[in-house]
Structure formats: structure tokens, C-alpha cells
Coordinates of C-alpha atoms and ligand atoms in Angstrom, one line a residue:
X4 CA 0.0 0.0 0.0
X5 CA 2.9 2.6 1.3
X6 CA 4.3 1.7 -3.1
X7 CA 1.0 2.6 -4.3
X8 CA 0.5 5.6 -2.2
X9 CA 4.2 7.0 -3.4
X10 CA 3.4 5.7 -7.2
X11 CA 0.1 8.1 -7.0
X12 CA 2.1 11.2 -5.9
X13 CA 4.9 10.9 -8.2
X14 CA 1.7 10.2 -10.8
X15 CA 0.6 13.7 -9.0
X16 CA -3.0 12.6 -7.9
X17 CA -4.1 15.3 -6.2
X18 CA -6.6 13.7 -3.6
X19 CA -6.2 10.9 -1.7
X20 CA -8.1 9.3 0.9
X21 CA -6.0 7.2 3.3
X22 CA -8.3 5.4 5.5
X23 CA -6.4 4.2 9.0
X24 CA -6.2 4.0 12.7
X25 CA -2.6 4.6 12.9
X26 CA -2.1 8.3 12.5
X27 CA 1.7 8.2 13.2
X28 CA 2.8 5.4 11.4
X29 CA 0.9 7.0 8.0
X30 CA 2.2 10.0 8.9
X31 CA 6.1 8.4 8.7
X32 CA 5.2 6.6 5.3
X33 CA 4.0 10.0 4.1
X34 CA 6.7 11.5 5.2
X35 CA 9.6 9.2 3.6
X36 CA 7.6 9.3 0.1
X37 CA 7.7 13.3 0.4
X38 CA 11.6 13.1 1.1
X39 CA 12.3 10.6 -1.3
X40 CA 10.1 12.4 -4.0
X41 CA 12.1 14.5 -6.8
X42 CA 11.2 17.3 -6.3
X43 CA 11.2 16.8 -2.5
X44 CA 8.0 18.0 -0.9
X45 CA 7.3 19.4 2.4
X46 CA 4.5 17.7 4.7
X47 CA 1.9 19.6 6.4
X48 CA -1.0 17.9 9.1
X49 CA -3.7 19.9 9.4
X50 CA -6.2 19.3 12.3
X51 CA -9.1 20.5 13.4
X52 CA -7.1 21.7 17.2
X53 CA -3.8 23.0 15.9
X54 CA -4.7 23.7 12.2
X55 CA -1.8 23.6 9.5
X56 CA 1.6 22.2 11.3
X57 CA 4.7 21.4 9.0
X58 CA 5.5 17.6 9.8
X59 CA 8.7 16.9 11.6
X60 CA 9.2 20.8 12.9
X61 CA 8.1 22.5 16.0
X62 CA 4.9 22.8 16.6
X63 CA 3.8 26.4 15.3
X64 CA 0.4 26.5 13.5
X65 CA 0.3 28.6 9.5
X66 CA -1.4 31.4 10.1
X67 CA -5.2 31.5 10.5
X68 CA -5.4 27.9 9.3
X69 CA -7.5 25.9 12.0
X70 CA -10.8 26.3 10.3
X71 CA -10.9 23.8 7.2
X72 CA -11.6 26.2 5.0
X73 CA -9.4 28.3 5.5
X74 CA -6.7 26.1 5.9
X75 CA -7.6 24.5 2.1
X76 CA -7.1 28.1 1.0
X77 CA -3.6 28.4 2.2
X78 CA -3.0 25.0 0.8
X79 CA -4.2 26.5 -2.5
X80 CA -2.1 29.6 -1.9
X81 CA 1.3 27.7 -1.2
X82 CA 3.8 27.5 -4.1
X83 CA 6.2 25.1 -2.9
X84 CA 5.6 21.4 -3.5
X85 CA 4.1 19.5 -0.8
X86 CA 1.6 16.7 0.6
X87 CA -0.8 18.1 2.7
X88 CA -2.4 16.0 5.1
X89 CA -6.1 16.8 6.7
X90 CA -6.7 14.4 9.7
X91 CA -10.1 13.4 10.2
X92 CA -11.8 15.9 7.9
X93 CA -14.6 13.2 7.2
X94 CA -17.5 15.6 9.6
X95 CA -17.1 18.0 7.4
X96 CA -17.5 15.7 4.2
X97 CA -21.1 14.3 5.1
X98 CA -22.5 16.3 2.9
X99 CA -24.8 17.8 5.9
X100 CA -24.6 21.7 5.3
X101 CA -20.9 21.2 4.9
X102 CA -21.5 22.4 0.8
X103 CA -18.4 24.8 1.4
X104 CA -15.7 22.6 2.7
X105 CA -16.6 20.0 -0.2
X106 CA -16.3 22.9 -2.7
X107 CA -13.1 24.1 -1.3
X108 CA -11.5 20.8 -1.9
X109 CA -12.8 21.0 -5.6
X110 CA -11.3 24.5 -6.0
X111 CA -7.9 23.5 -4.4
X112 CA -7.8 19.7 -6.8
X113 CA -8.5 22.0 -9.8
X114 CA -5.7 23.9 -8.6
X115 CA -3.0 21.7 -8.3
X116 CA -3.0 20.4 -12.2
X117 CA 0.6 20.6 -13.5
X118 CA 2.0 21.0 -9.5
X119 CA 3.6 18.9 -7.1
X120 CA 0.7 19.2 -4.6
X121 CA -1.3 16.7 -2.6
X122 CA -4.2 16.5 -0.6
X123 CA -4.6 13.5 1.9
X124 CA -7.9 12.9 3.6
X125 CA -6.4 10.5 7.0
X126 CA -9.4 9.5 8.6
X127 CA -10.3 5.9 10.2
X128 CA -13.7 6.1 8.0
X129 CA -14.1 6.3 4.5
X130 CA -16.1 9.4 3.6
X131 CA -16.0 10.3 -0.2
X132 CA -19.0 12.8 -0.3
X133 CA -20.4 12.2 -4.0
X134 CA -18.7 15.2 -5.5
X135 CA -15.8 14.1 -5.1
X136 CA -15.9 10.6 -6.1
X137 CA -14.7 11.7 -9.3
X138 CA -11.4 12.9 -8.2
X139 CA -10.4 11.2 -5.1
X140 CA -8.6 7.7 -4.8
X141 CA -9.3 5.7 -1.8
X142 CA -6.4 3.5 0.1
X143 CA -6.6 1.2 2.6
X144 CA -3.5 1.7 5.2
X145 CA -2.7 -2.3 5.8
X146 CA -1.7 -3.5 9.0
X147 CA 2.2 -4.0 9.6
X148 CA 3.2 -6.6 7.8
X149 CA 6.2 -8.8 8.9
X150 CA 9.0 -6.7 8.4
X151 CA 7.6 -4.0 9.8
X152 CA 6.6 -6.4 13.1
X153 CA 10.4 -7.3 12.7
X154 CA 11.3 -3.3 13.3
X155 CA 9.0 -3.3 16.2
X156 CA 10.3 -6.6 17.8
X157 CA 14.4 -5.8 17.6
X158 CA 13.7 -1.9 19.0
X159 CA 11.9 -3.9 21.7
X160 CA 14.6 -6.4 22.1
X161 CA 17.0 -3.6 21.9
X162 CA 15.6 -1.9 24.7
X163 CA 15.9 -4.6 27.1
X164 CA 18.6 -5.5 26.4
X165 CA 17.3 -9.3 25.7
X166 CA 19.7 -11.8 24.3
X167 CA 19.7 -12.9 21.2
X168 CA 16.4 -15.4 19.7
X169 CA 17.1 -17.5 16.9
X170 CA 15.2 -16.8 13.7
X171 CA 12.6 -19.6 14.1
X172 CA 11.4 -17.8 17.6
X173 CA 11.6 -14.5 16.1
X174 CA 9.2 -15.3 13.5
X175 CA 7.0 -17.3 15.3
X176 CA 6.2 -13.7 17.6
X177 CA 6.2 -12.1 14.3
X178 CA 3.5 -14.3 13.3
X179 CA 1.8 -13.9 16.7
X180 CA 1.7 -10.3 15.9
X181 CA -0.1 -10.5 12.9
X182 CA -3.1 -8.7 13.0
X183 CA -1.9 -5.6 15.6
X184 CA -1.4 -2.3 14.8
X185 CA 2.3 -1.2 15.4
X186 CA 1.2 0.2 19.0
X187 CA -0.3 -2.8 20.0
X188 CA 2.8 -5.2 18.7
X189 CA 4.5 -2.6 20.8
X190 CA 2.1 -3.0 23.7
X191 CA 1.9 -6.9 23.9
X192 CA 5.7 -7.1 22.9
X193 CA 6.4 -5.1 26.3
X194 CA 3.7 -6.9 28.3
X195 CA 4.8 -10.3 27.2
X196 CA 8.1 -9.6 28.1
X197 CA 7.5 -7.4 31.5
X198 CA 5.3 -10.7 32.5
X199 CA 7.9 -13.5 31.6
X200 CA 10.9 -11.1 32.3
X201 CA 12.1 -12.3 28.7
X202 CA 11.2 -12.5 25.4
X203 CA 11.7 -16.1 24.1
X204 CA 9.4 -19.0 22.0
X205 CA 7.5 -19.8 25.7
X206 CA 6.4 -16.4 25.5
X207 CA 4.2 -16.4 21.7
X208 CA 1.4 -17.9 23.6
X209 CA 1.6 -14.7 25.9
X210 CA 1.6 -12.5 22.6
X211 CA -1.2 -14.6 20.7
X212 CA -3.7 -14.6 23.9
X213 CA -2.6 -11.0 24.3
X214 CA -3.8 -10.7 20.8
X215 CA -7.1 -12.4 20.9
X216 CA -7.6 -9.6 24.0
X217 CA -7.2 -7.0 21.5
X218 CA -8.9 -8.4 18.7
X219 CA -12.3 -9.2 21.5
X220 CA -12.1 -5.3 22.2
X221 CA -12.8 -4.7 18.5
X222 CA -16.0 -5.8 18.9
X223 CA -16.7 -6.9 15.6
X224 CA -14.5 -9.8 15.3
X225 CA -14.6 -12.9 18.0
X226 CA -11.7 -15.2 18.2
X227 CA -13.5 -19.0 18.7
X228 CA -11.7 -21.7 20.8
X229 CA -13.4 -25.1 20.1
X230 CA -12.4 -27.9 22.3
X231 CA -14.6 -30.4 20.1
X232 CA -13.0 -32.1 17.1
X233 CA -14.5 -33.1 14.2
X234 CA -15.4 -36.7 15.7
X235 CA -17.6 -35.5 18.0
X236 CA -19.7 -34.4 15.1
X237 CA -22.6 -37.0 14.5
X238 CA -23.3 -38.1 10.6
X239 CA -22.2 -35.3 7.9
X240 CA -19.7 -38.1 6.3
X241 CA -19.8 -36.4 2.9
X242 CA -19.4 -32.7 4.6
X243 CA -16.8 -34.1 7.1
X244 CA -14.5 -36.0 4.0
X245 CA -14.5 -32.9 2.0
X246 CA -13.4 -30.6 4.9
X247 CA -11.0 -33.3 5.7
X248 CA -9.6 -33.4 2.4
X249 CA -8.6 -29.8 2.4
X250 CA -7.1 -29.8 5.8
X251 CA -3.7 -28.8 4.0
X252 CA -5.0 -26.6 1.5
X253 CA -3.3 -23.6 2.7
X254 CA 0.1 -24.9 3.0
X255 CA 3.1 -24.1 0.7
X256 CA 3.1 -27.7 -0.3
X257 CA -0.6 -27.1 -2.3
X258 CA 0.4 -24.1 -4.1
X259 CA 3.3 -26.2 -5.3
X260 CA 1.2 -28.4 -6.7
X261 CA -0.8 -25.9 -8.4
X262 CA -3.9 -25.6 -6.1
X263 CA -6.3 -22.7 -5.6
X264 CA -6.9 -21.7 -2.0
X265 CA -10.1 -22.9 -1.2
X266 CA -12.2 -19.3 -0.9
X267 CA -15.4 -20.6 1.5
X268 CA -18.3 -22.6 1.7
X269 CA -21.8 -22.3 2.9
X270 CA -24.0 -24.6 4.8
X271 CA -27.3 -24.5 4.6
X272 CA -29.5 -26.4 7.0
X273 CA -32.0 -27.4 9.6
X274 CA -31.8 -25.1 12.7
X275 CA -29.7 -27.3 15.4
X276 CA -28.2 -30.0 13.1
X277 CA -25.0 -28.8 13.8
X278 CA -23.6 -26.3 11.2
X279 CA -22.1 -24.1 13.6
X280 CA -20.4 -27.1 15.3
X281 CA -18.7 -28.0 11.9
X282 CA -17.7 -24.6 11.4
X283 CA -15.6 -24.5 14.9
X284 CA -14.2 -27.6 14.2
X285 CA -13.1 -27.2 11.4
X286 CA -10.9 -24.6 13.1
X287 CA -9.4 -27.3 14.7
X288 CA -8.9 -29.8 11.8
X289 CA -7.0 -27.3 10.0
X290 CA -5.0 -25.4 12.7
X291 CA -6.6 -22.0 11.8
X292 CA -7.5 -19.3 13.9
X293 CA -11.3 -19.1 13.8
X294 CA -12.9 -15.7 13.4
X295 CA -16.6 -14.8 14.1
X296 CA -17.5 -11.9 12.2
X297 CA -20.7 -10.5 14.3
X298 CA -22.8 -8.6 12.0
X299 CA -25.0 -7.0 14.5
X300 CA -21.9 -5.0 15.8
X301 CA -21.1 -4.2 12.1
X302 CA -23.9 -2.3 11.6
X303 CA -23.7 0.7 13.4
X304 CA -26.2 3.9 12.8
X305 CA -24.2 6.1 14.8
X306 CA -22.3 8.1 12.2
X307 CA -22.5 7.9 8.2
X308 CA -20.1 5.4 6.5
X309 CA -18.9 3.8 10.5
X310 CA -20.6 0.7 9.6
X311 CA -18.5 0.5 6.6
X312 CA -15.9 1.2 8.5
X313 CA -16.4 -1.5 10.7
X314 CA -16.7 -3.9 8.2
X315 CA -13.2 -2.6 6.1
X316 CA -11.4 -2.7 9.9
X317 CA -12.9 -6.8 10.1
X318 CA -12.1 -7.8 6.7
X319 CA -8.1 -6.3 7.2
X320 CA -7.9 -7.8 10.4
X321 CA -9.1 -11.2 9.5
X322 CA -6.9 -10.6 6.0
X323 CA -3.6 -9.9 8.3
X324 CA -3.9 -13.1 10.7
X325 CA -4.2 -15.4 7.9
X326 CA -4.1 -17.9 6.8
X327 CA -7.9 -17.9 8.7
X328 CA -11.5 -18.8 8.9
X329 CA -13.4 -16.2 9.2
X330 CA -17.3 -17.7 10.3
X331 CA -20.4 -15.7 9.7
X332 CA -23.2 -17.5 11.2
X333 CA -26.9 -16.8 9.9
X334 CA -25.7 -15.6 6.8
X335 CA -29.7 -15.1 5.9
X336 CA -30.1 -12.8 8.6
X337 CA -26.7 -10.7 8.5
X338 CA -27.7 -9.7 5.0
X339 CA -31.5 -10.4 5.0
X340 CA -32.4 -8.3 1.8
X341 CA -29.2 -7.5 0.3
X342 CA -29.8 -5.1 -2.7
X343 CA -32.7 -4.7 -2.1
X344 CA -32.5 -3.0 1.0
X345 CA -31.9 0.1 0.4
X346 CA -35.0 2.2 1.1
X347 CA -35.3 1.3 4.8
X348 CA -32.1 2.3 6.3
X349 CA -30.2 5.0 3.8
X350 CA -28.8 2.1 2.0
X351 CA -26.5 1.3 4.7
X352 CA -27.4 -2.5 4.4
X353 CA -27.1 -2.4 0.5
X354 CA -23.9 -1.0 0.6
X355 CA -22.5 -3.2 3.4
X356 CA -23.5 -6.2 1.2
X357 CA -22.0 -4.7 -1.8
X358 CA -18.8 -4.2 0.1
X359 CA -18.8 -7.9 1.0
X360 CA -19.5 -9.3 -2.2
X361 CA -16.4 -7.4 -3.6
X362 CA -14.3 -8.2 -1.3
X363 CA -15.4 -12.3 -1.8
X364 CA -14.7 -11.7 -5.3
X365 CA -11.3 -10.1 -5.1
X366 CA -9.9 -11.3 -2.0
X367 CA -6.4 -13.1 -2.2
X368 CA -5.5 -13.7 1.4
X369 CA -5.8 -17.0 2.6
X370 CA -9.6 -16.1 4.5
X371 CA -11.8 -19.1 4.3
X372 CA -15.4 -17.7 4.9
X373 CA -17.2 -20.0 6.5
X374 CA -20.8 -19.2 6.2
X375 CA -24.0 -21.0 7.7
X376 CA -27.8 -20.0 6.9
X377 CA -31.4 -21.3 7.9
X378 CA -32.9 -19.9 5.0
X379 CA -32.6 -19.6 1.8
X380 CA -35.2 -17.6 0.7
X381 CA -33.8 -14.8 2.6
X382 CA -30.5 -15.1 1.2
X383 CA -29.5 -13.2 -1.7
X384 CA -29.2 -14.8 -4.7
X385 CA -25.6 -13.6 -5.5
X386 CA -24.4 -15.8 -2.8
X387 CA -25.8 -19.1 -4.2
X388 CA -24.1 -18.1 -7.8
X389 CA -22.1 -20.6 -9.1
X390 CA -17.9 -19.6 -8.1
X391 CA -19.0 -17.3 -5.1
X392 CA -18.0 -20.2 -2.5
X393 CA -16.7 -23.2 -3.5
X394 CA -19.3 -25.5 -2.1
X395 CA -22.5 -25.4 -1.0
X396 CA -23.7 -28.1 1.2
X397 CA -27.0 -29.2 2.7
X398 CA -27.1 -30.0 6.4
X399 CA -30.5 -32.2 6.7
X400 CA -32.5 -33.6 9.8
X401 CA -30.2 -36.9 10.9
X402 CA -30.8 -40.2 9.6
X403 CA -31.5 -43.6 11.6
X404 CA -28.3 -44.2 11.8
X405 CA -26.4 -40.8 12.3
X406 CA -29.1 -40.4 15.2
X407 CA -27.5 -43.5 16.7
X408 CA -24.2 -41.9 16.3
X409 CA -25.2 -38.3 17.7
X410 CA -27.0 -40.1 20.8
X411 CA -23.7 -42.4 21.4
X412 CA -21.4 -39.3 21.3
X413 CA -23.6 -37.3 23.3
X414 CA -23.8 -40.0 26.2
X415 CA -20.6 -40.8 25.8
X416 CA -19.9 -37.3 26.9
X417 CA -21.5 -37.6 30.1
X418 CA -21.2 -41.6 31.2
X419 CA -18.0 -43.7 30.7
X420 CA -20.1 -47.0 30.1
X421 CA -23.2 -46.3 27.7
X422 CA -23.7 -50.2 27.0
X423 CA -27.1 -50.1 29.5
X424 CA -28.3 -48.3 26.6
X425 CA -30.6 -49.3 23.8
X426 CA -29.4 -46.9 21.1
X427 CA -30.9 -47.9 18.2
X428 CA -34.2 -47.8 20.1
X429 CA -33.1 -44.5 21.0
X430 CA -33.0 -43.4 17.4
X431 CA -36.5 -44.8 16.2
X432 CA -38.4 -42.9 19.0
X433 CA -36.4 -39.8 17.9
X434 CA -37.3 -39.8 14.0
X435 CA -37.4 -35.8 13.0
X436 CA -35.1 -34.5 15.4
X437 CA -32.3 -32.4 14.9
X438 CA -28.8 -33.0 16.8
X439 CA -29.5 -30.7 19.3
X440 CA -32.7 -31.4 19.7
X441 CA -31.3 -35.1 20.5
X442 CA -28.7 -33.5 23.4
X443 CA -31.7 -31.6 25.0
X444 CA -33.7 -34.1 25.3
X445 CA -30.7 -36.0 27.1
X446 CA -30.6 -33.3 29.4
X447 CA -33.5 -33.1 30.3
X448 CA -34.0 -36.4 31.1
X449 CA -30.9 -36.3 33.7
X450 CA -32.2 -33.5 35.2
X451 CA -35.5 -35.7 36.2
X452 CA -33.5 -37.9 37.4
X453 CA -31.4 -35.8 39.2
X454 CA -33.9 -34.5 40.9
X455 CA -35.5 -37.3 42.1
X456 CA -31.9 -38.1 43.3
X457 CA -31.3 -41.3 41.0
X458 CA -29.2 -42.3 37.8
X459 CA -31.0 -41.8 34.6
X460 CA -32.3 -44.4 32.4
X461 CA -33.7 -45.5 28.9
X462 CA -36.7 -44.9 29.9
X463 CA -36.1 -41.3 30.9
X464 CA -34.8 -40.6 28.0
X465 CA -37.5 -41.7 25.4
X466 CA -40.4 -39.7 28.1
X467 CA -38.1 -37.3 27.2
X468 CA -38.4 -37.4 23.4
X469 CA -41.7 -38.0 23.7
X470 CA -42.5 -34.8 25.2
X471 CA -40.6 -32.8 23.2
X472 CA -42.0 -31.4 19.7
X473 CA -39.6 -31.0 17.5
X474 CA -38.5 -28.0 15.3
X475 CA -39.3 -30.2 11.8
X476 CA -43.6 -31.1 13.3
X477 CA -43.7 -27.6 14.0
X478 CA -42.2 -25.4 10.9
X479 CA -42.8 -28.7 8.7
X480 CA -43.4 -25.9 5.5
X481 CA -39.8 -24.6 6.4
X482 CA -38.3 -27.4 6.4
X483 CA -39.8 -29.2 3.7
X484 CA -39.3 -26.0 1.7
X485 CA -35.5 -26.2 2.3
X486 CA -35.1 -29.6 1.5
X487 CA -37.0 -29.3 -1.9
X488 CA -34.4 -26.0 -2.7
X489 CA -31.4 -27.9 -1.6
X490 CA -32.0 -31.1 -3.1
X491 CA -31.5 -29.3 -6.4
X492 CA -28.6 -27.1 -5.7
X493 CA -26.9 -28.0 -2.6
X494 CA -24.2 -31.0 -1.8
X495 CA -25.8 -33.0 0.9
X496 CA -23.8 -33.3 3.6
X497 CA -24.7 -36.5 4.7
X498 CA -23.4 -39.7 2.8
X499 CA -26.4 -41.9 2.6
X500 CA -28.4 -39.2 0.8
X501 CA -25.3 -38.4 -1.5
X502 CA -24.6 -41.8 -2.9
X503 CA -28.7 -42.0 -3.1
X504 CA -28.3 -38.8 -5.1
X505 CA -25.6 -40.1 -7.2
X506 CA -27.3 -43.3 -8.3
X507 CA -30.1 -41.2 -9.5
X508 CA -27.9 -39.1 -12.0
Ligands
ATP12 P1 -28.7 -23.1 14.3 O1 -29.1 -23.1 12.9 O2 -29.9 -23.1 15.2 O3 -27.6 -22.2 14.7 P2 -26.9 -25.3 14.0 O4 -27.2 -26.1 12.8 O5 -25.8 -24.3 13.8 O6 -28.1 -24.6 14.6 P3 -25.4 -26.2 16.2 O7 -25.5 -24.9 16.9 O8 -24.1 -26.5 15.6 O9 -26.5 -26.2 15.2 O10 -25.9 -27.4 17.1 C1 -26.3 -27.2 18.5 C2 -25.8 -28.3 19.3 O11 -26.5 -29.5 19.0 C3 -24.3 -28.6 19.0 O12 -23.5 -27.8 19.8 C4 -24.2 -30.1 19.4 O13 -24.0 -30.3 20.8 C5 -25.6 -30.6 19.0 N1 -25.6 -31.2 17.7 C6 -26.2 -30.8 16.6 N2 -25.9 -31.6 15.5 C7 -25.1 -32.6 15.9 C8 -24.4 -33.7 15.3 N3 -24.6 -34.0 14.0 N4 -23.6 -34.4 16.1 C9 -23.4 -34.1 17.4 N5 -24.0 -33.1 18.0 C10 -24.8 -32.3 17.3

């Protein structure tokens, strides 16, 4: 990003919009593509408390320049080449009876042609009122990669005057880093090594929990631990052989061999037949970090273009720890309407979606989006297009026999010896219900025995499914609705109904 941002002021674009968090370290990348720019240029940060400052010199403000316009005017006045940075300028951009700071900006880009002036918009939202779409390019600040972690990591070292690491330790806390901003590699580099007293290999899980801290105070993004493994998944055989079958897709070994990284998959399903299960386990059977990307917190009313931002800030963080999985559960619901959207909430929705679907489409990181949905009819169509995630699968109600397995694994879970039970009875009197419809009904049979101070039995356990209702007697249209969709367009998950499938093509 710091190449393309010093290829466009060479290429004397004159408005730029960097969107970022980290102020100081896009201030010093500015600053190096000024000095190292023929001619050089001179950096100015204008902000809204000190007005016009000149970068790198004492604090002492251009005259009369703290009001934005007035500021762009002695921008437009100054002869001398330069980059001239506004910090969080995007209030005045909304568009909201701001007509004369937008039209400033216009005046002073129709100004520059045929100079060696700059304008950069640094803001941590992206705000590109519609007149000046035309003119402005917008650039992403990455996250430190790891060279830059590297700078941050020996400076630390440095300062405590740490031995020497070898280079296999050093880059596993680079890797651990991935993901921070420089100040909070900084931060968890100092904390890991105030706690241990050191900074050696014992100390990346330090750094990596450290991390998952920071990444939890984002808000937006969750990092899931699973204890499960795939096994203790019931059924799914097809579902389960395929995820198993990419377990090393994102090694160095499978681009060798000339393999795309898989991009994602969806499951569709029956509420409680375990689609979120597989997605955490999955975690595990690959050795990624899972990411849930909560897109309740995403949207976010408070300010124009801040759910965007929140969604850009997700994306890069989930981009920098890969190789990932990033999970979106309830795909229906985090984009219930898509395009279509747009009338009810300013378009906010349409253009979240939109954002999304791009950044399926072009990403090249290693993020496998692992999405789950309930319904289909609420899910936009561009996600069930053919190339959008690699596979579609089709999580159905369990089978005879995968009920067997779910009820063994289940009371496996809770008694040592489960040979006083009559499983495959236990399956017949649960014919419609979902995995976890199976595990409640477990429960609550131990808890009537529990209370009546005694060790539950087979008998508890059918009064238990026998009193339940479950979710495919009493949305039977839904279901049956999905099923119909899936069984022409979805993978089923389940190995019974795919070699059935298969004979019949
Ligand atoms: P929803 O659509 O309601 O989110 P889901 O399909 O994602 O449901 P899960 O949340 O994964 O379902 O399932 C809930 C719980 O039910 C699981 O944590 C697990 O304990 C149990 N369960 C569901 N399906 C299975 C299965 N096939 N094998 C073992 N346990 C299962």
C-alpha cells in the first residue's frame, strides 16, 4: 500500500483518501515518500485543534489555518511542493450543510494540475462525499506486515537489552503479531516480556492470547476456541470427507502443486443439526485461527459510513492473521435483503453487502469464509451463484443411523459406560429431530432424574423425546421447503443421501 500511495504522488494525484487508525505510522510513510520524492516536498497535518503544522518541525500553527476552510485556501495559496495532510476531515465531508468545505476541496484539486501538490484525507472512515468521487482515490492503510513487526520486535529487544532469539522464535512472535497495529505489537511485545521477564518461544502464547484480548475489544471480530474435534460431530460423512480433504490446502506444499486456496463454503441447513459445530471444528482440523465476524456489531447507525468502516477494519484484520477462517453465522439474517434493501435504512445495508460481495470476489488472502444460513429464501441470490464459495452443502435432519451416532457421542460425553443403553431404540423414537434437539432431550432427562436423586435411564430418555416437539412437526413448511431447494442445488452433507443422489444421476 505505502508503493501505491508514493506511485500516486509521483503520478501527481491530487486527492487521496487514506483510511487508518494509525495516524503516526501513516504519517512516517507520508513522510519518507515526500523526502524521497524529486522534487522533494514538504509535509503539512492539518487538524481540526492546531490547524496547519509542517510535519517533523516544531509545533507552530500557518497562520489562520485551523478552520478547514481556511486552511484549504492556504493550501491552495502555497507555491512550494508538498503533501498536505487533513486528519479526520470526514465531519465535514457528510454532505450535511458542509457544501463549502466539499467545494473548497474541488477549488484546491482544480488547482493543483501541472503541481507537485497533494491533498490527503487520513481518517479511520471512509467518507467520499459524491462530489468528489470523481477525483479522489481511496487507500486502505494495511496493518504492519512482517517486516515491519520485525522493526518493532528488535527496537523492543534492543531496549531490554534481551539476548539474542534464533530466527525460528523471532518469526513465530512475528506471526503472533499478525493482526496488531504497530502500537499494539508494541504494547503486547512489552507486556509479554514485562510478565515472563524475557522474550523467548514460551512467551508467543503470551503475545497470541494477548492478541485475541485486542482483537475481542474490537467488537466486531470474536476469536472461537473449540475444544470439540471433528469426531464429535454425528453423521455429515460427505461434509466431514470434504473438509477433511482440504485440511492442507493452505500450505506451501498445495500451491506447489498448483492448487487454488479454497475461498469458503456455505451450509445451509436445519436449525440445530450442527452447522455451527462443523464450522468450529473445522478450526481445529485445520490449525486456523477461527474468526466470528458478528454482524450485529457491524452495523452501526451512529455516524455515516462507520458501519463500513467497521466492516473494512474486520475484513483487514481477518486478511492480516491469515491464513484464517473467518465464520459468519446466519448468513440469511446478516444480509436479509441485500440489494434490495436500500429504502429502509439510507442504504447502509445495500452497501454493506455490496462491500462484502467485492471483497469475496477479489480477496487473495488466505480467509476461508465459512458461512451458515437457515434460509434460503432470505438469502440473496448472488451468494448461491455458481464460483462465489466453492461448495454449498446441505445440512439435513439426521438419519437412523447418524441419530445413533449423535445419541452415542452425546452420552458418551457424560457416562463412561453407555452399553445399559438401547441406542438404536433411542434413534426410532427420535425420527425428526435435529442434533441438538437429541442432546436436549438427554438433558432433560438427567435432570429428572437428578432430581429425584437417582441415575437416569432409557426410559427417561424416550419420556423425554416423547414430550418434546420437534422443530421439523412444527415449521414442517420450512423445512420441507428447504429440502425441496437444496435437493437441487446444494451438496448433501450427509453420505447416505449423496450416494442415493448419485445413483439417481
Ligand atoms: P442453528 O441453525 O440453530 O444455529 P446449527 O445447525 O448451527 O443450529 P449447532 O448450533 O451446531 O446447530 O448445534 C447445536 C448443538 O447440537 C451442538 O453444539 C451439538 O451439541 C448438537 N448437535 C447438533 N448436531 C449434531 C451432530 N450432528 N452431532 C453431534 N451433536 C450435534
Amino acid at each position: 500500500m505505502q508503493e501505491e500511495l508514493g506511485i500516486l504522488i509521483k503520478a501527481q494525484y491530487p486527492l487521496l483518501s487514506l483510511v487508518t487508525f494509525e495516524e503516526e505510522r501513516a504519517e512516517q510513510a507520508i513522510a519518507k515518500i515526500a523526502e524521497n520524492s524529486k522534487p522533494q516536498r514538504r509535509v503539512f497535518i492539518w487538524t481540526l485543534t492546531h490547524g496547519m503544522v509542517e510535519y517533523g518541525q516544531p509545533r507552530v500553527t500557518q497562520h489562520n489555518t485551523v478552520s478547514p476552510q481556511a486552511a484549504i485556501d492556504w493550501v491552495i495559496r502555497q507555491n512550494t511542493p508538498g503533501i498536505f495532510v487533513f486528519k479526520d476531515l470526514h465531519p465535514f465531508l457528510d454532505g450535511m450543510g458542509n457544501a463549502e468545505v466539499i467545494r473548497w476541496i474541488r477549488d484546491a484539486v482544480a488547482s493543483f494540475k501541472g503541481t507537485d501538490k497533494a491533498i490527503v484525507l487520513m481518517s479511520p472512515v471512509q467518507q467520499v462525499p459524491i462530489e468528489l468521487e470523481k477525483e479522489v482515490v481511496v487507500l486502505n492503510f494495511l496493518l504492519p506486515n512482517m517486516a515491519e513487526l520485525n522493526q518493532v520486535l528488535s527496537r523492543q529487544l534492543e531496549k531490554s537489552r534481551s539476548r539474542r532469539i534464533n530466527t525460528e522464535t523471532r518469526e513465530k512472535l512475528l506471526k503472533a503479531a499478525l493482526g496488531l497495529t504497530r502500537d499494539e505489537a508494541e504494547k503486547v511485545y512489552r507486556k509479554a516480556q514485562v510478565t515472563a521477564g524475557r522474550l523467548t518461544e514460551s512467551e508467543v502464547e503470551i503475545v497470541l492470547s494477548e492478541k485475541k484480548q485486542l482483537i475481542r475489544r474490537n467488537g466486531i471480530l470474536e476469536y472461537i476456541e473449540e475444544d470439540e474435534t471433528i469426531d464429535s460431530i454425528g453423521g455429515l460423512e460427505e461434509l466431514k470427507k470434504w473438509l477433511k480433504q482440504r485440511s492442507n490446502a493452505f500450505t506451501e506444499r498445495a500451491r506447489e502443486y498448483g492448487l487454488p486456496q479454497p475461498k469458503g463454503m456455505l451450509i445451509l441447513g436445519v436449525p440445530g443439526c450442527g452447522k455451527s459445530l462443523i464450522a468450529k471444528t473445522t478450526s481445529r482440523l485445520w490449525g486456523l485461527p477461527l474468526l466470528r465476524l458478528d454482524m450485529g456489531r457491524v452495523y452501526d447507525g451512529s455516524t455515516v459510513g462507520r458501519s463500513e468502516a467497521n466492516l473494512r477494519s474486520a475484513l483487514r484484520t481477518a486478511e492480516s492473521i491469515s491464513p484464517a477462517i473467518l465464520f459468519i453465522d446466519e448468513l440469511d439474517k446478516a444480509f436479509a435483503g441485500g440489494a434490495g434493501s436500500a429504502d429502509s435504512d439510507g442504504g447502509t445495508s445495500s452497501r454493506i453487502f455490496g462491500s462484502f460481495l467485492t471483497w469475496m470476489q477479489e480477496k487473495t488472502s488466505p480467509v476461508f469464509v465459512m458461512a451458515t444460513a437457515n434460509r434460503v429464501e432470505r438469502l440473496p441470490g448472488e451468494f448461491l451463484r455458481k464460483g462465489r464459495f466453492d461448495e454449498i452443502f446441505f445440512v439435513d435432519l439426521p438419519n437412523p443411523d447418524e441419530r445413533e451416532e449423535i445419541f452415542k457421542i452425546h452420552l458418551s460425553k457424560r457416562r463412561r459406560d453407555i452399553s445399559r443403553f438401547d441406542i438404536a431404540q433411542l434413534a426410532k423414537v427420535s425420527d425428526g429431530f435435529s442434533g441438538a434437539e437429541i442432546e436436549q432431550a438427554l438433558i432433560a432427562a438427567m435432570y429428572e432424574a437428578f432430581a429425584q436423586d437417582r441415575e437416569f435411564t432409557q426410559l427417561d430418555i424416550i419420556a423425554a423425546i416423547k414430550s418434546t416437539l420437534p422443530l421439523s412437526k412444527t415449521m414442517t413448511e420450512q423445512v420441507t421447503a428447504l429440502r425441496d431447494w437444496a435437493r437441487q442445488r446444494a451438496r448433501p452433507a450427509a453420505s447416505s443421501v449423496a450416494e442415493y443422489q448419485r445413483m439417481e444421476f
